[in-house]
Short mmCIF file of C-alpha atoms in Angstrom, two decimals:
data_model
loop_
_atom_site.label_atom_id
_atom_site.label_comp_id
_atom_site.label_asym_id
_atom_site.label_seq_id
_atom_site.Cartn_x
_atom_site.Cartn_y
_atom_site.Cartn_z
CA MET A 1 -60.35 36.73 23.58
CA SER A 2 -56.59 36.42 23.48
CA LYS A 3 -55.02 33.97 21.08
CA ILE A 4 -52.51 31.69 22.74
CA PHE A 5 -49.11 31.72 21.06
CA THR A 6 -46.48 29.02 21.28
CA VAL A 7 -42.84 30.07 21.61
CA PRO A 8 -42.24 29.57 17.83
CA GLU A 9 -45.34 31.64 17.02
CA THR A 10 -44.19 34.37 19.39
CA ALA A 11 -40.73 34.40 17.85
CA GLN A 12 -42.23 34.63 14.36
CA TRP A 13 -44.53 37.50 15.40
CA LEU A 14 -41.60 39.43 16.85
CA ALA A 15 -39.54 38.78 13.72
CA GLU A 16 -42.31 40.06 11.45
CA ASN A 17 -43.00 43.28 13.42
CA ASP A 18 -41.05 46.22 14.81
CA ASN A 19 -41.22 49.38 16.89
CA PHE A 20 -41.99 47.86 20.30
CA LEU A 21 -42.75 49.37 23.71
CA ILE A 22 -42.35 46.93 26.59
CA LEU A 23 -44.36 47.26 29.82
CA THR A 24 -43.45 45.99 33.29
CA HIS A 25 -45.61 45.62 36.39
CA ARG A 26 -46.06 47.77 39.49
CA ARG A 27 -43.48 47.34 42.27
CA PRO A 28 -41.21 45.78 39.65
CA ASP A 29 -39.04 42.87 40.68
CA GLY A 30 -35.99 41.35 39.07
CA ASP A 31 -38.02 39.08 36.83
CA THR A 32 -40.13 41.71 35.09
CA LEU A 33 -37.16 44.09 34.81
CA GLY A 34 -34.67 41.43 33.75
CA CYS A 35 -37.10 40.01 31.20
CA SER A 36 -38.02 43.35 29.68
CA SER A 37 -34.44 44.57 29.33
CA ALA A 38 -33.22 41.23 27.97
CA LEU A 39 -36.03 41.20 25.41
CA ALA A 40 -35.30 44.79 24.39
CA GLN A 41 -31.61 44.03 24.10
CA GLY A 42 -32.22 40.90 22.01
CA LEU A 43 -34.61 42.75 19.68
CA ARG A 44 -32.14 45.61 19.27
CA GLU A 45 -29.42 43.15 18.38
CA GLN A 46 -31.74 41.97 15.61
CA GLY A 47 -31.90 45.51 14.26
CA LYS A 48 -35.32 46.30 15.72
CA THR A 49 -36.51 49.29 17.70
CA ALA A 50 -37.46 48.35 21.26
CA PHE A 51 -37.87 50.46 24.38
CA LEU A 52 -39.19 50.05 27.91
CA LEU A 53 -41.84 52.31 29.33
CA GLN A 54 -40.11 53.91 32.30
CA ASN A 55 -41.52 52.39 35.47
CA PRO A 56 -41.60 55.03 38.23
CA GLU A 57 -41.27 52.36 40.92
CA VAL A 58 -37.92 50.91 39.82
CA THR A 59 -35.64 50.85 42.87
CA PRO A 60 -31.92 51.74 42.85
CA ARG A 61 -31.00 48.06 43.13
CA TYR A 62 -32.37 47.38 39.65
CA MET A 63 -32.07 50.74 37.90
CA LYS A 64 -28.75 50.03 36.21
CA PHE A 65 -30.25 47.03 34.41
CA VAL A 66 -33.03 49.01 32.73
CA LYS A 67 -32.08 52.69 32.49
CA ASP A 68 -30.53 52.39 29.02
CA TYR A 69 -33.79 51.08 27.56
CA PHE A 70 -36.28 53.73 28.68
CA ALA A 71 -38.34 55.18 25.84
CA PRO A 72 -37.96 58.89 25.05
CA ASP A 73 -41.09 61.01 25.43
CA SER A 74 -41.29 61.36 21.65
CA PHE A 75 -41.41 57.61 20.97
CA VAL A 76 -44.63 56.36 19.36
CA PRO A 77 -44.79 52.54 19.37
CA ASP A 78 -46.53 50.34 16.85
CA TYR A 79 -46.82 47.40 19.23
CA ILE A 80 -47.13 47.06 23.01
CA ILE A 81 -45.60 44.06 24.78
CA ALA A 82 -46.16 43.16 28.44
CA VAL A 83 -43.86 40.82 30.35
CA ASP A 84 -44.45 38.97 33.62
CA THR A 85 -47.76 40.80 34.15
CA ALA A 86 -50.89 38.73 34.75
CA SER A 87 -53.54 41.46 34.53
CA VAL A 88 -53.96 45.09 33.48
CA GLY A 89 -54.50 46.07 37.10
CA LEU A 90 -50.83 45.38 37.75
CA PHE A 91 -49.50 48.05 35.38
CA PRO A 92 -48.12 51.31 36.78
CA GLU A 93 -50.27 54.42 36.39
CA ASN A 94 -48.25 55.82 33.49
CA ALA A 95 -49.10 52.71 31.45
CA ALA A 96 -52.86 53.38 31.60
CA LYS A 97 -53.08 54.65 28.01
CA TYR A 98 -51.62 51.39 26.73
CA THR A 99 -53.58 48.80 28.72
CA ASP A 100 -56.34 48.43 26.13
CA SER A 101 -53.88 47.93 23.28
CA VAL A 102 -51.40 45.32 24.50
CA SER A 103 -50.48 43.26 21.46
CA LEU A 104 -48.45 40.54 23.16
CA CYS A 105 -48.13 39.32 26.72
CA ILE A 106 -45.31 36.97 27.74
CA ASP A 107 -45.97 35.49 31.16
CA HIS A 108 -45.62 32.53 33.51
CA HIS A 109 -48.56 33.18 35.84
CA SER A 110 -51.44 30.72 35.56
CA SER A 111 -53.71 33.53 36.79
CA ASN A 112 -53.10 35.54 33.60
CA THR A 113 -56.39 37.13 32.49
CA LEU A 114 -55.56 36.91 28.76
CA TYR A 115 -55.95 40.65 28.24
CA ALA A 116 -53.51 40.91 25.31
CA ASP A 117 -54.24 40.16 21.66
CA PHE A 118 -51.70 37.33 21.84
CA THR A 119 -50.42 35.55 24.94
CA CYS A 120 -47.33 33.37 25.29
CA LEU A 121 -47.92 31.62 28.60
CA ASN A 122 -46.03 28.83 30.33
CA ALA A 123 -46.98 28.44 33.98
CA ASP A 124 -44.47 25.62 34.43
CA ARG A 125 -41.57 28.07 34.19
CA ALA A 126 -40.25 29.34 37.51
CA SER A 127 -39.31 32.63 35.90
CA CYS A 128 -40.59 34.56 32.92
CA GLY A 129 -36.91 34.86 32.06
CA GLU A 130 -36.93 31.22 30.99
CA ILE A 131 -39.62 32.00 28.42
CA ILE A 132 -37.73 35.04 27.12
CA TYR A 133 -34.68 32.83 26.70
CA ASP A 134 -36.74 30.28 24.75
CA ILE A 135 -38.10 33.04 22.48
CA LEU A 136 -34.70 34.62 21.79
CA THR A 137 -33.28 31.18 21.05
CA GLU A 138 -36.14 30.44 18.66
CA MET A 139 -35.41 33.76 16.93
CA LYS A 140 -31.81 32.60 16.44
CA CYS A 141 -30.62 35.49 18.63
CA PRO A 142 -27.25 34.68 20.15
CA VAL A 143 -27.50 35.60 23.82
CA SER A 144 -24.99 38.38 24.40
CA SER A 145 -23.32 38.97 27.76
CA ILE A 146 -25.69 41.92 28.24
CA SER A 147 -28.82 39.82 27.71
CA ALA A 148 -27.32 37.00 29.78
CA GLU A 149 -26.83 39.34 32.74
CA ARG A 150 -30.44 40.53 32.58
CA LEU A 151 -31.82 37.01 32.24
CA TYR A 152 -29.73 35.81 35.18
CA VAL A 153 -31.27 38.61 37.24
CA ALA A 154 -34.74 37.40 36.18
CA LEU A 155 -34.03 33.75 36.92
CA SER A 156 -32.28 34.22 40.23
CA THR A 157 -34.65 36.75 41.80
CA ASP A 158 -37.83 34.80 41.05
CA THR A 159 -36.32 31.68 42.62
CA GLY A 160 -34.59 33.18 45.65
CA CYS A 161 -31.18 32.50 44.15
CA PHE A 162 -32.46 29.07 43.07
CA SER A 163 -33.55 28.07 46.59
CA PHE A 164 -37.35 28.32 46.23
CA GLY A 165 -39.52 25.30 45.50
CA ASN A 166 -40.39 26.61 42.04
CA THR A 167 -36.80 26.06 40.84
CA THR A 168 -36.61 23.34 38.19
CA ALA A 169 -33.90 21.59 36.22
CA ASN A 170 -34.70 23.89 33.33
CA THR A 171 -34.21 26.96 35.54
CA LEU A 172 -30.76 25.75 36.56
CA HIS A 173 -29.91 24.78 32.98
CA VAL A 174 -30.78 28.20 31.60
CA ALA A 175 -28.93 29.91 34.45
CA SER A 176 -25.86 27.84 33.64
CA LEU A 177 -26.08 28.89 30.00
CA MET A 178 -26.34 32.54 31.07
CA VAL A 179 -23.18 32.23 33.16
CA GLU A 180 -21.41 30.65 30.19
CA ALA A 181 -22.63 33.56 28.04
CA GLY A 182 -21.05 36.08 30.38
CA ALA A 183 -23.49 36.79 33.23
CA PRO A 184 -21.36 37.81 36.25
CA ASN A 185 -23.11 35.48 38.66
CA ARG A 186 -20.80 36.10 41.62
CA GLU A 187 -21.25 39.86 41.48
CA LEU A 188 -25.00 39.55 40.86
CA ASN A 189 -25.50 37.11 43.73
CA LYS A 190 -23.61 39.45 46.07
CA LEU A 191 -25.66 42.47 44.95
CA LEU A 192 -29.06 40.81 44.95
CA PHE A 193 -28.88 38.33 47.83
CA ARG A 194 -25.93 39.00 50.15
CA THR A 195 -25.96 42.77 50.55
CA LYS A 196 -28.30 44.40 53.08
CA SER A 197 -28.56 48.05 54.09
CA HIS A 198 -28.84 49.21 57.68
CA GLY A 199 -32.50 49.93 56.97
CA ARG A 200 -33.10 46.39 55.75
CA ILE A 201 -31.50 44.87 58.84
CA ALA A 202 -33.58 47.13 61.07
CA ILE A 203 -36.90 46.38 59.36
CA GLU A 204 -36.17 42.64 59.41
CA GLY A 205 -35.67 42.88 63.17
CA LYS A 206 -38.98 44.66 63.71
CA LEU A 207 -40.81 42.30 61.34
CA THR A 208 -39.52 39.08 62.88
CA ALA A 209 -40.11 40.34 66.44
CA GLY A 210 -43.79 40.81 65.66
CA ILE A 211 -44.52 37.57 63.82
CA GLU A 212 -47.71 35.85 64.94
CA TYR A 213 -48.17 32.07 64.72
CA SER A 214 -51.40 30.14 64.34
CA PHE A 215 -52.81 26.76 63.29
CA ASP A 216 -50.28 24.80 65.38
CA ASP A 217 -47.49 27.08 64.12
CA LYS A 218 -48.08 26.07 60.50
CA VAL A 219 -48.94 29.68 59.68
CA ALA A 220 -46.74 32.71 60.36
CA ILE A 221 -48.05 36.24 59.74
CA ALA A 222 -45.76 39.26 59.69
CA SER A 223 -46.90 42.88 59.53
CA VAL A 224 -45.05 45.89 58.14
CA THR A 225 -46.47 49.33 58.85
CA LYS A 226 -45.35 52.63 57.40
CA GLN A 227 -44.29 53.68 60.89
CA MET A 228 -42.02 50.63 61.14
CA MET A 229 -40.37 51.53 57.85
CA GLU A 230 -39.89 55.17 58.85
CA SER A 231 -38.37 54.33 62.23
CA SER A 232 -36.07 51.77 60.58
CA GLY A 233 -34.94 54.14 57.86
CA ALA A 234 -36.02 51.51 55.32
CA ASP A 235 -37.03 52.42 51.77
CA GLU A 236 -38.70 50.56 48.93
CA ASP A 237 -35.42 48.98 47.87
CA ASP A 238 -35.10 47.43 51.32
CA MET A 239 -38.44 45.66 50.91
CA ASP A 240 -37.25 43.47 48.05
CA ASP A 241 -38.27 39.86 48.81
CA ILE A 242 -39.15 40.72 52.43
CA ALA A 243 -42.17 38.43 52.02
CA ALA A 244 -39.94 35.35 52.04
CA LEU A 245 -38.99 35.76 55.71
CA PRO A 246 -42.05 34.24 57.47
CA SER A 247 -42.02 31.13 55.27
CA SER A 248 -38.34 30.51 56.07
CA ILE A 249 -39.17 29.63 59.67
CA GLU A 250 -38.86 25.96 60.63
CA GLY A 251 -42.24 24.22 60.59
CA VAL A 252 -44.09 27.06 58.87
CA CYS A 253 -46.05 25.93 55.81
CA ILE A 254 -47.78 29.21 55.00
CA GLY A 255 -45.95 32.50 55.47
CA ILE A 256 -47.89 35.74 55.06
CA THR A 257 -46.63 39.32 55.05
CA ILE A 258 -49.16 42.15 55.35
CA ARG A 259 -47.74 45.53 54.42
CA GLU A 260 -49.28 48.98 54.67
CA MET A 261 -48.94 50.87 51.41
CA LYS A 262 -50.24 54.40 50.76
CA SER A 263 -52.53 54.44 53.77
CA PRO A 264 -53.46 52.14 56.68
CA HIS A 265 -56.50 51.11 54.61
CA ASP A 266 -54.39 50.12 51.59
CA CYS A 267 -52.44 46.93 52.23
CA LYS A 268 -50.62 44.31 50.22
CA ILE A 269 -50.54 40.70 51.32
CA SER A 270 -47.80 38.41 50.09
CA VAL A 271 -48.15 34.68 50.61
CA ARG A 272 -45.42 32.05 50.38
CA THR A 273 -46.28 28.39 50.87
CA ARG A 274 -44.70 24.98 50.90
CA ALA A 275 -46.27 22.07 49.02
CA PRO A 276 -49.02 21.02 49.09
CA TYR A 277 -50.51 24.34 50.23
CA ASN A 278 -51.68 26.79 47.61
CA ALA A 279 -50.71 30.47 47.87
CA GLN A 280 -52.67 31.35 44.76
CA TYR A 281 -55.88 30.01 46.29
CA ILE A 282 -55.40 32.18 49.38
CA CYS A 283 -54.77 35.36 47.37
CA SER A 284 -57.55 34.63 44.90
CA GLN A 285 -60.03 35.01 47.76
CA PHE A 286 -59.01 38.68 47.87
CA GLY A 287 -58.90 39.30 44.13
CA GLY A 288 -55.19 38.57 43.77
CA GLY A 289 -53.20 35.86 42.07
CA GLY A 290 -49.78 34.48 41.31
CA HIS A 291 -48.37 30.97 41.61
CA LYS A 292 -49.12 27.96 43.78
CA LEU A 293 -46.14 28.65 46.03
CA ALA A 294 -46.05 32.47 45.83
CA ALA A 295 -48.89 34.92 45.32
CA GLY A 296 -50.13 38.35 46.35
CA ALA A 297 -53.14 40.65 46.56
CA MET A 298 -54.08 44.24 47.38
CA ILE A 299 -56.75 44.67 50.05
CA SER A 300 -58.48 47.88 51.14
CA ASN A 301 -58.58 47.06 54.84
CA THR A 302 -56.43 47.64 57.89
CA ILE A 303 -53.90 45.06 59.07
CA PRO A 304 -56.07 43.88 62.04
CA GLU A 305 -59.08 43.55 59.72
CA ILE A 306 -57.08 41.54 57.21
CA LYS A 307 -55.88 39.15 59.92
CA GLU A 308 -59.50 38.46 60.86
CA MET A 309 -60.43 37.95 57.20
CA LEU A 310 -57.60 35.46 56.78
CA VAL A 311 -58.78 33.04 59.45
CA GLU A 312 -61.49 31.28 57.42
CA VAL A 313 -59.43 31.41 54.23
CA LEU A 314 -56.48 29.78 55.98
CA GLN A 315 -58.73 27.09 57.46
CA ASN A 316 -59.90 26.20 53.97
CA ALA A 317 -56.39 26.37 52.52
CA LEU A 318 -55.00 24.05 55.18
CA SER A 319 -57.86 21.59 54.74
CA GLN A 320 -57.14 21.42 51.00
CA GLY A 321 -53.45 20.71 51.50
#
């Protein structure tokens, strides 16, 4: 059973040890990548050895933030750290040899399965980046402009540029400190939130045209097939935060995106909700997890089958709201 660490205990453990390999989750977003690179940078600035396990699914949008931290093939770590990863099933395939030996997990998902030896968990934080900031501060690590940039990426992407309902005063406070420390917020906001490729525009058009409404228009379900992506010229980078679109529609309380992955029988559902509805409850019915307002799950069924499976789950979720 994992031992729960406070932020001071985590900072002390990091200060007492060295030679770290940091793991991120599959289909890595700005939070897991920003957190891992900021932590590696902060540890290096303390004279420690810290690398990231190269994640094969990093998209071009985020590559520049992590490429300088990838571990060489010859690196043999003494300690494995996971960030923003709630369960071992979320690690990429090349992390399989490390999943049984994770020393420390730093996370903000209440669904964390406590798989690491030690877990620093704060589900009240909108972004894992906030926890990394707390840890570096506790370690007396001055936040450099490099770390500040990475942490701003983490904070902003997990809150939709601070527009999602999970954004708190602490999130905004830490983001402000990162800007003061040198994070180029204007450039980052343009890159991450106000720049769309032709493929992204095309896939958004196909997705929104096919949205289905139910439960008096409180629920909106969007589907993304591989064929839609191919005909749009969209790639994995273009799918960043695509799940937020259905929930942005006026009157919609539960927005769901169902996306075909490797095959038509391998789909990911992403759920975004508005209070008081619980996205984590919906995804937990399919073995997934996440947060109350944003969660996901992998399901081995076709899109039509998943829509049928969702009906009863959505009835229960709406009745609990």
